[in-house]
Amino acid sequence: MRHVTAAVLLKDGKCLIAKRRTGDALENLWEFPGGKIEDGETPQECLQREIREELQIEVTVGDFLTESIYDYGRGVIRLMAYIVTWQNGNLRLTVHDGLAWVDRNTITGYPFAPADIPIAAKVRDLLSAGES
Ligand code: C5P
Protein backbone atom coordinates (compact mmCIF):
# COMPACT_ATOMS: atom_id res chain seq x y z
CA MET A 1 0.00 0.00 0.00
CA ARG A 2 1.31 3.43 -0.94
CA HIS A 3 0.87 6.17 1.62
CA VAL A 4 -0.09 9.52 0.15
CA THR A 5 -0.89 12.83 1.85
CA ALA A 6 -3.50 15.41 0.90
CA ALA A 7 -3.76 19.02 2.06
CA VAL A 8 -7.02 20.59 3.12
CA LEU A 9 -5.94 24.22 2.85
CA LEU A 10 -8.58 26.48 4.36
CA LYS A 11 -8.86 30.24 4.04
CA ASP A 12 -11.82 32.52 4.78
CA GLY A 13 -14.20 29.57 5.00
CA LYS A 14 -13.10 28.11 1.68
CA CYS A 15 -10.90 25.19 0.71
CA LEU A 16 -8.36 25.04 -2.09
CA ILE A 17 -8.64 22.28 -4.69
CA ALA A 18 -6.45 21.79 -7.75
CA LYS A 19 -7.02 20.28 -11.17
CA ARG A 20 -4.75 17.58 -12.57
CA ARG A 21 -3.19 18.50 -15.87
CA THR A 22 -4.50 17.34 -19.19
CA GLY A 23 -2.28 14.43 -20.27
CA ASP A 24 -1.49 13.28 -16.72
CA ALA A 25 -2.99 10.24 -15.02
CA LEU A 26 -6.49 11.17 -13.85
CA GLU A 27 -6.39 14.16 -16.17
CA ASN A 28 -8.76 17.04 -15.55
CA LEU A 29 -9.96 15.63 -12.25
CA TRP A 30 -9.74 17.70 -9.08
CA GLU A 31 -7.80 16.77 -5.97
CA PHE A 32 -6.44 17.99 -2.69
CA PRO A 33 -2.78 18.71 -3.38
CA GLY A 34 -0.21 16.39 -1.85
CA GLY A 35 1.71 13.30 -2.78
CA LYS A 36 3.55 10.16 -1.89
CA ILE A 37 5.31 9.86 1.47
CA GLU A 38 9.00 9.16 0.94
CA ASP A 39 11.13 6.88 3.10
CA GLY A 40 11.82 8.41 6.49
CA GLU A 41 9.30 11.21 6.10
CA THR A 42 6.45 11.94 8.46
CA PRO A 43 3.11 12.81 6.82
CA GLN A 44 3.63 16.37 8.03
CA GLU A 45 7.07 16.66 6.42
CA CYS A 46 5.70 15.14 3.24
CA LEU A 47 2.88 17.65 3.03
CA GLN A 48 5.17 20.60 3.64
CA ARG A 49 7.48 19.37 0.87
CA GLU A 50 4.70 18.57 -1.59
CA ILE A 51 2.93 21.89 -1.04
CA ARG A 52 6.22 23.75 -1.44
CA GLU A 53 6.79 21.86 -4.72
CA GLU A 54 3.25 22.09 -6.11
CA LEU A 55 1.99 25.46 -4.83
CA GLN A 56 5.23 27.29 -3.92
CA ILE A 57 3.96 28.22 -0.47
CA GLU A 58 4.96 27.34 3.09
CA VAL A 59 2.36 25.68 5.29
CA THR A 60 2.03 24.28 8.77
CA VAL A 61 0.26 20.97 9.12
CA GLY A 62 -2.53 20.68 11.68
CA ASP A 63 -5.08 18.04 12.54
CA PHE A 64 -5.63 14.81 10.66
CA LEU A 65 -9.06 15.01 9.02
CA THR A 66 -9.79 11.67 7.40
CA GLU A 67 -8.36 9.01 5.11
CA SER A 68 -9.43 7.22 2.00
CA ILE A 69 -8.20 3.86 0.78
CA TYR A 70 -8.51 3.28 -2.94
CA ASP A 71 -7.31 0.74 -5.48
CA TYR A 72 -6.37 2.39 -8.75
CA GLY A 73 -5.56 -1.03 -10.18
CA ARG A 74 -1.80 -0.53 -10.03
CA GLY A 75 -1.83 -0.88 -6.24
CA VAL A 76 -3.75 0.44 -3.30
CA ILE A 77 -3.20 3.94 -2.02
CA ARG A 78 -3.97 5.24 1.42
CA LEU A 79 -4.70 8.95 1.08
CA MET A 80 -4.42 10.81 4.38
CA ALA A 81 -5.89 14.29 4.62
CA TYR A 82 -4.68 16.94 7.04
CA ILE A 83 -5.79 20.49 7.71
CA VAL A 84 -3.01 22.84 6.66
CA THR A 85 -2.50 26.55 7.20
CA TRP A 86 -0.85 28.90 4.74
CA GLN A 87 2.15 30.56 6.40
CA ASN A 88 3.82 32.52 3.62
CA GLY A 89 4.68 32.66 -0.03
CA ASN A 90 2.72 33.56 -3.13
CA LEU A 91 0.71 30.72 -4.52
CA ARG A 92 1.81 29.55 -7.96
CA LEU A 93 0.87 26.25 -9.60
CA THR A 94 3.70 24.04 -10.84
CA VAL A 95 2.01 20.70 -11.59
CA HIS A 96 -1.71 21.47 -11.76
CA ASP A 97 -3.44 23.51 -14.42
CA GLY A 98 -6.23 25.04 -12.40
CA LEU A 99 -7.24 25.88 -8.87
CA ALA A 100 -10.47 26.78 -7.14
CA TRP A 101 -11.47 27.98 -3.69
CA VAL A 102 -14.63 26.08 -2.89
CA ASP A 103 -17.27 26.37 -0.18
CA ARG A 104 -19.83 23.84 1.00
CA ASN A 105 -22.10 24.56 -1.97
CA THR A 106 -19.59 24.80 -4.80
CA ILE A 107 -17.41 21.81 -3.79
CA THR A 108 -20.11 19.44 -5.06
CA GLY A 109 -19.76 20.77 -8.62
CA TYR A 110 -16.23 19.51 -9.25
CA PRO A 111 -15.29 16.03 -10.52
CA PHE A 112 -12.74 14.68 -8.03
CA ALA A 113 -10.19 11.91 -8.49
CA PRO A 114 -11.77 8.74 -7.04
CA ALA A 115 -9.56 8.58 -3.93
CA ASP A 116 -10.39 12.22 -3.15
CA ILE A 117 -14.19 11.83 -3.27
CA PRO A 118 -14.65 10.71 0.37
CA ILE A 119 -12.28 13.46 1.48
CA ALA A 120 -14.34 16.06 -0.40
CA ALA A 121 -17.45 14.82 1.42
CA LYS A 122 -15.71 15.26 4.76
CA VAL A 123 -14.46 18.72 3.81
CA ARG A 124 -17.99 19.69 2.86
CA ASP A 125 -19.18 18.67 6.35
CA LEU A 126 -16.35 20.65 7.87
CA LEU A 127 -17.20 23.78 5.87
CA SER A 128 -20.89 23.41 6.76
CA ALA A 129 -20.09 23.09 10.47
CA GLY A 130 -18.12 26.32 10.29
CA GLU A 131 -21.16 28.23 9.05
CA SER A 132 -23.68 27.30 11.72
O1 C5P B 1 1.83 13.17 -6.43
P1 C5P B 1 2.27 11.73 -6.34
O2 C5P B 1 2.63 11.13 -7.66
O3 C5P B 1 3.33 11.53 -5.29
O4 C5P B 1 0.95 10.93 -5.85
C1 C5P B 1 0.95 9.54 -5.68
C2 C5P B 1 -0.36 8.93 -6.14
O5 C5P B 1 -1.46 9.36 -5.35
C3 C5P B 1 -0.73 9.25 -7.57
O6 C5P B 1 -1.15 8.03 -8.17
C4 C5P B 1 -1.89 10.19 -7.46
O7 C5P B 1 -2.79 9.97 -8.50
C5 C5P B 1 -2.52 9.84 -6.15
N1 C5P B 1 -3.14 10.99 -5.49
C6 C5P B 1 -4.54 11.06 -5.37
N2 C5P B 1 -5.12 12.13 -4.75
C7 C5P B 1 -4.35 13.13 -4.24
C8 C5P B 1 -2.94 13.08 -4.35
C9 C5P B 1 -2.36 11.99 -4.99
O8 C5P B 1 -5.25 10.15 -5.82
N3 C5P B 1 -4.95 14.15 -3.61
CSV table of N, CA and C and ligand atoms in Angstrom, one decimal:
chain,number,residue,atom,x,y,z
A,1,MET,N,0.9,-1.2,0.0
A,1,MET,CA,0.0,0.0,0.0
A,1,MET,C,0.9,1.3,0.0
A,2,ARG,N,0.6,2.2,-0.9
A,2,ARG,CA,1.3,3.4,-0.9
A,2,ARG,C,0.6,4.5,-0.1
A,3,HIS,N,1.4,5.1,0.7
A,3,HIS,CA,0.9,6.2,1.6
A,3,HIS,C,1.0,7.5,1.0
A,4,VAL,N,-0.1,8.2,0.9
A,4,VAL,CA,-0.1,9.5,0.1
A,4,VAL,C,-0.8,10.5,1.0
A,5,THR,N,-0.3,11.8,1.0
A,5,THR,CA,-0.9,12.8,1.8
A,5,THR,C,-1.7,13.8,1.0
A,6,ALA,N,-2.7,14.4,1.6
A,6,ALA,CA,-3.5,15.4,0.9
A,6,ALA,C,-3.7,16.6,1.8
A,7,ALA,N,-3.6,17.8,1.3
A,7,ALA,CA,-3.8,19.0,2.1
A,7,ALA,C,-5.2,19.6,1.9
A,8,VAL,N,-5.8,19.9,3.1
A,8,VAL,CA,-7.0,20.6,3.1
A,8,VAL,C,-6.6,22.0,3.6
A,9,LEU,N,-6.4,22.9,2.6
A,9,LEU,CA,-5.9,24.2,2.9
A,9,LEU,C,-7.1,25.1,2.9
A,10,LEU,N,-7.4,25.7,4.1
A,10,LEU,CA,-8.6,26.5,4.4
A,10,LEU,C,-8.2,27.9,4.5
A,11,LYS,N,-9.1,28.8,3.9
A,11,LYS,CA,-8.9,30.2,4.0
A,11,LYS,C,-10.2,30.9,3.9
A,12,ASP,N,-10.6,31.8,4.8
A,12,ASP,CA,-11.8,32.5,4.8
A,12,ASP,C,-13.0,31.6,4.5
A,13,GLY,N,-13.1,30.5,5.1
A,13,GLY,CA,-14.2,29.6,5.0
A,13,GLY,C,-14.2,28.8,3.7
A,14,LYS,N,-13.1,28.9,2.9
A,14,LYS,CA,-13.1,28.1,1.7
A,14,LYS,C,-11.9,27.2,1.7
A,15,CYS,N,-12.0,26.2,0.8
A,15,CYS,CA,-10.9,25.2,0.7
A,15,CYS,C,-10.3,25.2,-0.7
A,16,LEU,N,-9.0,25.1,-0.8
A,16,LEU,CA,-8.4,25.0,-2.1
A,16,LEU,C,-8.4,23.6,-2.7
A,17,ILE,N,-8.8,23.5,-3.9
A,17,ILE,CA,-8.6,22.3,-4.7
A,17,ILE,C,-7.9,22.6,-6.0
A,18,ALA,N,-7.3,21.6,-6.6
A,18,ALA,CA,-6.4,21.8,-7.7
A,18,ALA,C,-6.8,20.7,-8.8
A,19,LYS,N,-6.6,21.1,-10.0
A,19,LYS,CA,-7.0,20.3,-11.2
A,19,LYS,C,-5.8,19.6,-11.8
A,20,ARG,N,-5.9,18.3,-12.0
A,20,ARG,CA,-4.8,17.6,-12.6
A,20,ARG,C,-4.7,17.9,-14.1
A,21,ARG,N,-3.4,18.1,-14.5
A,21,ARG,CA,-3.2,18.5,-15.9
A,21,ARG,C,-3.7,17.6,-16.9
A,22,THR,N,-4.2,18.1,-18.0
A,22,THR,CA,-4.5,17.3,-19.2
A,22,THR,C,-3.3,16.6,-19.6
A,23,GLY,N,-3.4,15.3,-19.9
A,23,GLY,CA,-2.3,14.4,-20.3
A,23,GLY,C,-1.7,13.6,-19.1
A,24,ASP,N,-1.9,14.0,-17.9
A,24,ASP,CA,-1.5,13.3,-16.7
A,24,ASP,C,-2.5,12.2,-16.4
A,25,ALA,N,-2.0,11.2,-15.6
A,25,ALA,CA,-3.0,10.2,-15.0
A,25,ALA,C,-4.1,11.0,-14.3
A,26,LEU,N,-5.3,10.5,-14.5
A,26,LEU,CA,-6.5,11.2,-13.9
A,26,LEU,C,-6.7,12.6,-14.3
A,27,GLU,N,-6.4,12.8,-15.6
A,27,GLU,CA,-6.4,14.2,-16.2
A,27,GLU,C,-7.7,14.9,-16.0
A,28,ASN,N,-7.6,16.1,-15.7
A,28,ASN,CA,-8.8,17.0,-15.6
A,28,ASN,C,-9.6,16.8,-14.3
A,29,LEU,N,-9.2,15.8,-13.5
A,29,LEU,CA,-10.0,15.6,-12.2
A,29,LEU,C,-9.3,16.5,-11.2
A,30,TRP,N,-10.2,16.8,-10.2
A,30,TRP,CA,-9.7,17.7,-9.1
A,30,TRP,C,-9.3,16.9,-7.9
A,31,GLU,N,-8.3,17.5,-7.1
A,31,GLU,CA,-7.8,16.8,-6.0
A,31,GLU,C,-7.4,17.8,-4.9
A,32,PHE,N,-7.1,17.2,-3.7
A,32,PHE,CA,-6.4,18.0,-2.7
A,32,PHE,C,-5.0,17.8,-2.9
A,33,PRO,N,-4.2,18.9,-3.0
A,33,PRO,CA,-2.8,18.7,-3.4
A,33,PRO,C,-2.0,17.9,-2.3
A,34,GLY,N,-1.0,17.2,-2.8
A,34,GLY,CA,-0.2,16.4,-1.8
A,34,GLY,C,0.6,15.4,-2.7
A,35,GLY,N,1.0,14.3,-2.0
A,35,GLY,CA,1.7,13.3,-2.8
A,35,GLY,C,2.3,12.2,-1.9
A,36,LYS,N,3.1,11.4,-2.5
A,36,LYS,CA,3.5,10.2,-1.9
A,36,LYS,C,4.5,10.4,-0.8
A,37,ILE,N,4.4,9.7,0.3
A,37,ILE,CA,5.3,9.9,1.5
A,37,ILE,C,6.6,9.1,1.1
A,38,GLU,N,7.7,9.8,1.2
A,38,GLU,CA,9.0,9.2,0.9
A,38,GLU,C,9.6,8.5,2.2
A,39,ASP,N,10.5,7.6,2.0
A,39,ASP,CA,11.1,6.9,3.1
A,39,ASP,C,11.6,7.9,4.2
A,40,GLY,N,11.3,7.6,5.4
A,40,GLY,CA,11.8,8.4,6.5
A,40,GLY,C,11.0,9.7,6.8
A,41,GLU,N,10.1,10.0,5.9
A,41,GLU,CA,9.3,11.2,6.1
A,41,GLU,C,8.1,11.0,7.0
A,42,THR,N,7.7,12.0,7.8
A,42,THR,CA,6.4,11.9,8.5
A,42,THR,C,5.4,12.5,7.5
A,43,PRO,N,4.1,12.2,7.7
A,43,PRO,CA,3.1,12.8,6.8
A,43,PRO,C,3.2,14.3,6.8
A,44,GLN,N,3.5,14.9,7.9
A,44,GLN,CA,3.6,16.4,8.0
A,44,GLN,C,4.8,16.9,7.2
A,45,GLU,N,5.9,16.2,7.2
A,45,GLU,CA,7.1,16.7,6.4
A,45,GLU,C,6.8,16.5,4.9
A,46,CYS,N,6.1,15.4,4.6
A,46,CYS,CA,5.7,15.1,3.2
A,46,CYS,C,4.8,16.3,2.7
A,47,LEU,N,3.8,16.6,3.5
A,47,LEU,CA,2.9,17.7,3.0
A,47,LEU,C,3.6,19.0,2.8
A,48,GLN,N,4.4,19.3,3.8
A,48,GLN,CA,5.2,20.6,3.6
A,48,GLN,C,6.0,20.6,2.4
A,49,ARG,N,6.7,19.5,2.1
A,49,ARG,CA,7.5,19.4,0.9
A,49,ARG,C,6.6,19.4,-0.4
A,50,GLU,N,5.5,18.6,-0.4
A,50,GLU,CA,4.7,18.6,-1.6
A,50,GLU,C,4.0,19.9,-1.9
A,51,ILE,N,3.6,20.6,-0.8
A,51,ILE,CA,2.9,21.9,-1.0
A,51,ILE,C,3.9,23.0,-1.5
A,52,ARG,N,5.1,22.9,-1.0
A,52,ARG,CA,6.2,23.7,-1.4
A,52,ARG,C,6.5,23.5,-2.9
A,53,GLU,N,6.5,22.2,-3.3
A,53,GLU,CA,6.8,21.9,-4.7
A,53,GLU,C,5.6,22.3,-5.6
A,54,GLU,N,4.4,22.0,-5.2
A,54,GLU,CA,3.3,22.1,-6.1
A,54,GLU,C,2.6,23.5,-6.1
A,55,LEU,N,2.7,24.2,-5.0
A,55,LEU,CA,2.0,25.5,-4.8
A,55,LEU,C,2.9,26.6,-4.5
A,56,GLN,N,4.2,26.3,-4.2
A,56,GLN,CA,5.2,27.3,-3.9
A,56,GLN,C,4.9,28.1,-2.7
A,57,ILE,N,4.2,27.5,-1.7
A,57,ILE,CA,4.0,28.2,-0.5
A,57,ILE,C,4.4,27.4,0.7
A,58,GLU,N,4.6,28.0,1.9
A,58,GLU,CA,5.0,27.3,3.1
A,58,GLU,C,3.7,27.1,3.9
A,59,VAL,N,3.5,26.0,4.5
A,59,VAL,CA,2.4,25.7,5.3
A,59,VAL,C,2.8,25.0,6.6
A,60,THR,N,1.9,25.1,7.6
A,60,THR,CA,2.0,24.3,8.8
A,60,THR,C,0.9,23.3,8.7
A,61,VAL,N,1.2,22.1,9.2
A,61,VAL,CA,0.3,21.0,9.1
A,61,VAL,C,-0.4,20.8,10.5
A,62,GLY,N,-1.7,20.8,10.5
A,62,GLY,CA,-2.5,20.7,11.7
A,62,GLY,C,-3.2,19.3,11.8
A,63,ASP,N,-4.4,19.3,12.2
A,63,ASP,CA,-5.1,18.0,12.5
A,63,ASP,C,-5.3,17.1,11.3
A,64,PHE,N,-5.2,15.8,11.6
A,64,PHE,CA,-5.6,14.8,10.7
A,64,PHE,C,-7.1,14.9,10.5
A,65,LEU,N,-7.6,14.9,9.3
A,65,LEU,CA,-9.1,15.0,9.0
A,65,LEU,C,-9.7,13.7,8.8
A,66,THR,N,-9.2,13.0,7.8
A,66,THR,CA,-9.8,11.7,7.4
A,66,THR,C,-8.9,11.0,6.4
A,67,GLU,N,-9.2,9.7,6.1
A,67,GLU,CA,-8.4,9.0,5.1
A,67,GLU,C,-9.3,8.2,4.2
A,68,SER,N,-8.7,7.9,3.0
A,68,SER,CA,-9.4,7.2,2.0
A,68,SER,C,-8.5,6.1,1.4
A,69,ILE,N,-9.0,4.9,1.3
A,69,ILE,CA,-8.2,3.9,0.8
A,69,ILE,C,-8.8,3.5,-0.6
A,70,TYR,N,-8.0,3.5,-1.6
A,70,TYR,CA,-8.5,3.3,-2.9
A,70,TYR,C,-7.5,2.4,-3.8
A,71,ASP,N,-8.1,1.6,-4.6
A,71,ASP,CA,-7.3,0.7,-5.5
A,71,ASP,C,-7.4,1.3,-6.9
A,72,TYR,N,-6.4,1.9,-7.4
A,72,TYR,CA,-6.4,2.4,-8.7
A,72,TYR,C,-6.0,1.3,-9.8
A,73,GLY,N,-5.9,0.1,-9.3
A,73,GLY,CA,-5.6,-1.0,-10.2
A,73,GLY,C,-4.1,-1.3,-10.2
A,74,ARG,N,-3.3,-0.3,-10.0
A,74,ARG,CA,-1.8,-0.5,-10.0
A,74,ARG,C,-1.3,-0.7,-8.6
A,75,GLY,N,-2.2,-0.8,-7.7
A,75,GLY,CA,-1.8,-0.9,-6.2
A,75,GLY,C,-2.7,0.0,-5.4
A,76,VAL,N,-2.8,-0.3,-4.2
A,76,VAL,CA,-3.7,0.4,-3.3
A,76,VAL,C,-3.1,1.7,-2.7
A,77,ILE,N,-3.8,2.8,-2.7
A,77,ILE,CA,-3.2,3.9,-2.0
A,77,ILE,C,-4.0,4.3,-0.8
A,78,ARG,N,-3.3,4.7,0.2
A,78,ARG,CA,-4.0,5.2,1.4
A,78,ARG,C,-3.7,6.7,1.4
A,79,LEU,N,-4.8,7.5,1.2
A,79,LEU,CA,-4.7,9.0,1.1
A,79,LEU,C,-5.1,9.6,2.4
A,80,MET,N,-4.2,10.3,3.0
A,80,MET,CA,-4.4,10.8,4.4
A,80,MET,C,-4.5,12.3,4.3
A,81,ALA,N,-5.6,12.9,4.8
A,81,ALA,CA,-5.9,14.3,4.6
A,81,ALA,C,-5.7,15.0,6.0
A,82,TYR,N,-5.0,16.1,5.9
A,82,TYR,CA,-4.7,16.9,7.0
A,82,TYR,C,-5.1,18.4,6.7
A,83,ILE,N,-5.5,19.1,7.8
A,83,ILE,CA,-5.8,20.5,7.7
A,83,ILE,C,-4.4,21.2,7.7
A,84,VAL,N,-4.3,22.1,6.7
A,84,VAL,CA,-3.0,22.8,6.7
A,84,VAL,C,-3.3,24.3,6.6
A,85,THR,N,-2.4,25.1,7.1
A,85,THR,CA,-2.5,26.5,7.2
A,85,THR,C,-1.4,27.2,6.4
A,86,TRP,N,-1.8,28.1,5.6
A,86,TRP,CA,-0.8,28.9,4.7
A,86,TRP,C,0.0,29.8,5.6
A,87,GLN,N,1.3,29.7,5.6
A,87,GLN,CA,2.1,30.6,6.4
A,87,GLN,C,2.7,31.7,5.6
A,88,ASN,N,3.3,31.4,4.5
A,88,ASN,CA,3.8,32.5,3.6
A,88,ASN,C,4.1,32.0,2.2
A,89,GLY,N,4.4,33.0,1.4
A,89,GLY,CA,4.7,32.7,0.0
A,89,GLY,C,3.5,33.0,-0.9
A,90,ASN,N,3.8,33.2,-2.2
A,90,ASN,CA,2.7,33.6,-3.1
A,90,ASN,C,2.4,32.3,-3.9
A,91,LEU,N,1.1,32.0,-3.9
A,91,LEU,CA,0.7,30.7,-4.5
A,91,LEU,C,0.9,30.7,-6.0
A,92,ARG,N,1.6,29.7,-6.5
A,92,ARG,CA,1.8,29.6,-8.0
A,92,ARG,C,1.8,28.1,-8.3
A,93,LEU,N,1.0,27.7,-9.3
A,93,LEU,CA,0.9,26.3,-9.6
A,93,LEU,C,2.1,25.8,-10.4
A,94,THR,N,2.6,24.6,-10.1
A,94,THR,CA,3.7,24.0,-10.8
A,94,THR,C,3.3,22.7,-11.5
A,95,VAL,N,2.4,22.0,-11.0
A,95,VAL,CA,2.0,20.7,-11.6
A,95,VAL,C,0.5,20.6,-12.0
A,96,HIS,N,-0.3,21.5,-11.4
A,96,HIS,CA,-1.7,21.5,-11.8
A,96,HIS,C,-2.0,22.5,-12.8
A,97,ASP,N,-3.1,22.4,-13.5
A,97,ASP,CA,-3.4,23.5,-14.4
A,97,ASP,C,-4.7,24.3,-14.1
A,98,GLY,N,-5.1,24.2,-12.8
A,98,GLY,CA,-6.2,25.0,-12.4
A,98,GLY,C,-6.4,24.9,-10.9
A,99,LEU,N,-6.9,26.0,-10.3
A,99,LEU,CA,-7.2,25.9,-8.9
A,99,LEU,C,-8.6,26.6,-8.6
A,100,ALA,N,-9.2,26.2,-7.5
A,100,ALA,CA,-10.5,26.8,-7.1
A,100,ALA,C,-10.5,26.8,-5.6
A,101,TRP,N,-11.2,27.9,-5.1
A,101,TRP,CA,-11.5,28.0,-3.7
A,101,TRP,C,-12.9,27.7,-3.6
A,102,VAL,N,-13.3,26.6,-2.9
A,102,VAL,CA,-14.6,26.1,-2.9
A,102,VAL,C,-15.2,26.2,-1.5
A,103,ASP,N,-16.6,26.4,-1.5
A,103,ASP,CA,-17.3,26.4,-0.2
A,103,ASP,C,-18.2,25.2,-0.2
A,104,ARG,N,-19.0,25.1,0.8
A,104,ARG,CA,-19.8,23.8,1.0
A,104,ARG,C,-20.8,23.6,-0.2
A,105,ASN,N,-21.2,24.7,-0.8
A,105,ASN,CA,-22.1,24.6,-2.0
A,105,ASN,C,-21.4,24.3,-3.3
A,106,THR,N,-20.3,24.9,-3.5
A,106,THR,CA,-19.6,24.8,-4.8
A,106,THR,C,-18.7,23.5,-4.9
A,107,ILE,N,-18.3,23.0,-3.7
A,107,ILE,CA,-17.4,21.8,-3.8
A,107,ILE,C,-18.1,20.6,-4.5
A,108,THR,N,-19.4,20.6,-4.5
A,108,THR,CA,-20.1,19.4,-5.1
A,108,THR,C,-20.1,19.5,-6.6
A,109,GLY,N,-19.7,20.6,-7.2
A,109,GLY,CA,-19.8,20.8,-8.6
A,109,GLY,C,-18.5,20.4,-9.3
A,110,TYR,N,-17.5,19.8,-8.6
A,110,TYR,CA,-16.2,19.5,-9.2
A,110,TYR,C,-16.0,18.0,-9.3
A,111,PRO,N,-15.6,17.5,-10.4
A,111,PRO,CA,-15.3,16.0,-10.5
A,111,PRO,C,-13.9,15.7,-9.9
A,112,PHE,N,-14.0,15.0,-8.8
A,112,PHE,CA,-12.7,14.7,-8.0
A,112,PHE,C,-12.2,13.4,-8.5
A,113,ALA,N,-10.8,13.2,-8.3
A,113,ALA,CA,-10.2,11.9,-8.5
A,113,ALA,C,-10.9,10.9,-7.5
A,114,PRO,N,-11.0,9.7,-7.9
A,114,PRO,CA,-11.8,8.7,-7.0
A,114,PRO,C,-11.3,8.7,-5.6
A,115,ALA,N,-10.0,8.7,-5.3
A,115,ALA,CA,-9.6,8.6,-3.9
A,115,ALA,C,-9.9,9.8,-3.1
A,116,ASP,N,-10.1,10.9,-3.8
A,116,ASP,CA,-10.4,12.2,-3.2
A,116,ASP,C,-11.9,12.4,-2.9
A,117,ILE,N,-12.7,11.6,-3.4
A,117,ILE,CA,-14.2,11.8,-3.3
A,117,ILE,C,-14.6,11.8,-1.8
A,118,PRO,N,-14.2,10.7,-1.0
A,118,PRO,CA,-14.6,10.7,0.4
A,118,PRO,C,-14.1,11.9,1.2
A,119,ILE,N,-12.9,12.3,0.8
A,119,ILE,CA,-12.3,13.5,1.5
A,119,ILE,C,-13.1,14.7,1.2
A,120,ALA,N,-13.5,14.9,-0.1
A,120,ALA,CA,-14.3,16.1,-0.4
A,120,ALA,C,-15.6,16.1,0.4
A,121,ALA,N,-16.2,14.9,0.6
A,121,ALA,CA,-17.5,14.8,1.4
A,121,ALA,C,-17.2,15.3,2.9
A,122,LYS,N,-16.1,14.9,3.4
A,122,LYS,CA,-15.7,15.3,4.8
A,122,LYS,C,-15.4,16.8,4.8
A,123,VAL,N,-14.8,17.3,3.8
A,123,VAL,CA,-14.5,18.7,3.8
A,123,VAL,C,-15.8,19.5,3.7
A,124,ARG,N,-16.7,19.0,3.0
A,124,ARG,CA,-18.0,19.7,2.9
A,124,ARG,C,-18.7,19.8,4.2
A,125,ASP,N,-18.6,18.7,5.0
A,125,ASP,CA,-19.2,18.7,6.4
A,125,ASP,C,-18.5,19.7,7.2
A,126,LEU,N,-17.2,19.7,7.1
A,126,LEU,CA,-16.4,20.6,7.9
A,126,LEU,C,-16.7,22.1,7.6
A,127,LEU,N,-16.9,22.4,6.3
A,127,LEU,CA,-17.2,23.8,5.9
A,127,LEU,C,-18.6,24.1,6.3
A,128,SER,N,-19.5,23.2,6.3
A,128,SER,CA,-20.9,23.4,6.8
A,128,SER,C,-20.9,23.7,8.2
A,129,ALA,N,-20.1,22.9,9.0
A,129,ALA,CA,-20.1,23.1,10.5
A,129,ALA,C,-19.6,24.5,10.8
A,130,GLY,N,-18.7,25.0,10.0
A,130,GLY,CA,-18.1,26.3,10.3
A,130,GLY,C,-19.1,27.4,10.1
A,131,GLU,N,-20.2,27.2,9.4
A,131,GLU,CA,-21.2,28.2,9.1
A,131,GLU,C,-22.3,28.3,10.0
A,132,SER,N,-22.5,27.3,10.8
A,132,SER,CA,-23.7,27.3,11.7
A,132,SER,C,-23.4,28.1,13.0
B,1,C5P,O1,1.8,13.2,-6.4
B,1,C5P,P1,2.3,11.7,-6.3
B,1,C5P,O2,2.6,11.1,-7.7
B,1,C5P,O3,3.3,11.5,-5.3
B,1,C5P,O4,0.9,10.9,-5.9
B,1,C5P,C1,1.0,9.5,-5.7
B,1,C5P,C2,-0.4,8.9,-6.1
B,1,C5P,O5,-1.5,9.4,-5.4
B,1,C5P,C3,-0.7,9.2,-7.6
B,1,C5P,O6,-1.1,8.0,-8.2
B,1,C5P,C4,-1.9,10.2,-7.5
B,1,C5P,O7,-2.8,10.0,-8.5
B,1,C5P,C5,-2.5,9.8,-6.2
B,1,C5P,N1,-3.1,11.0,-5.5
B,1,C5P,C6,-4.5,11.1,-5.4
B,1,C5P,N2,-5.1,12.1,-4.7
B,1,C5P,C7,-4.4,13.1,-4.2
B,1,C5P,C8,-2.9,13.1,-4.4
B,1,C5P,C9,-2.4,12.0,-5.0
B,1,C5P,O8,-5.2,10.1,-5.8
B,1,C5P,N3,-4.9,14.1,-3.6
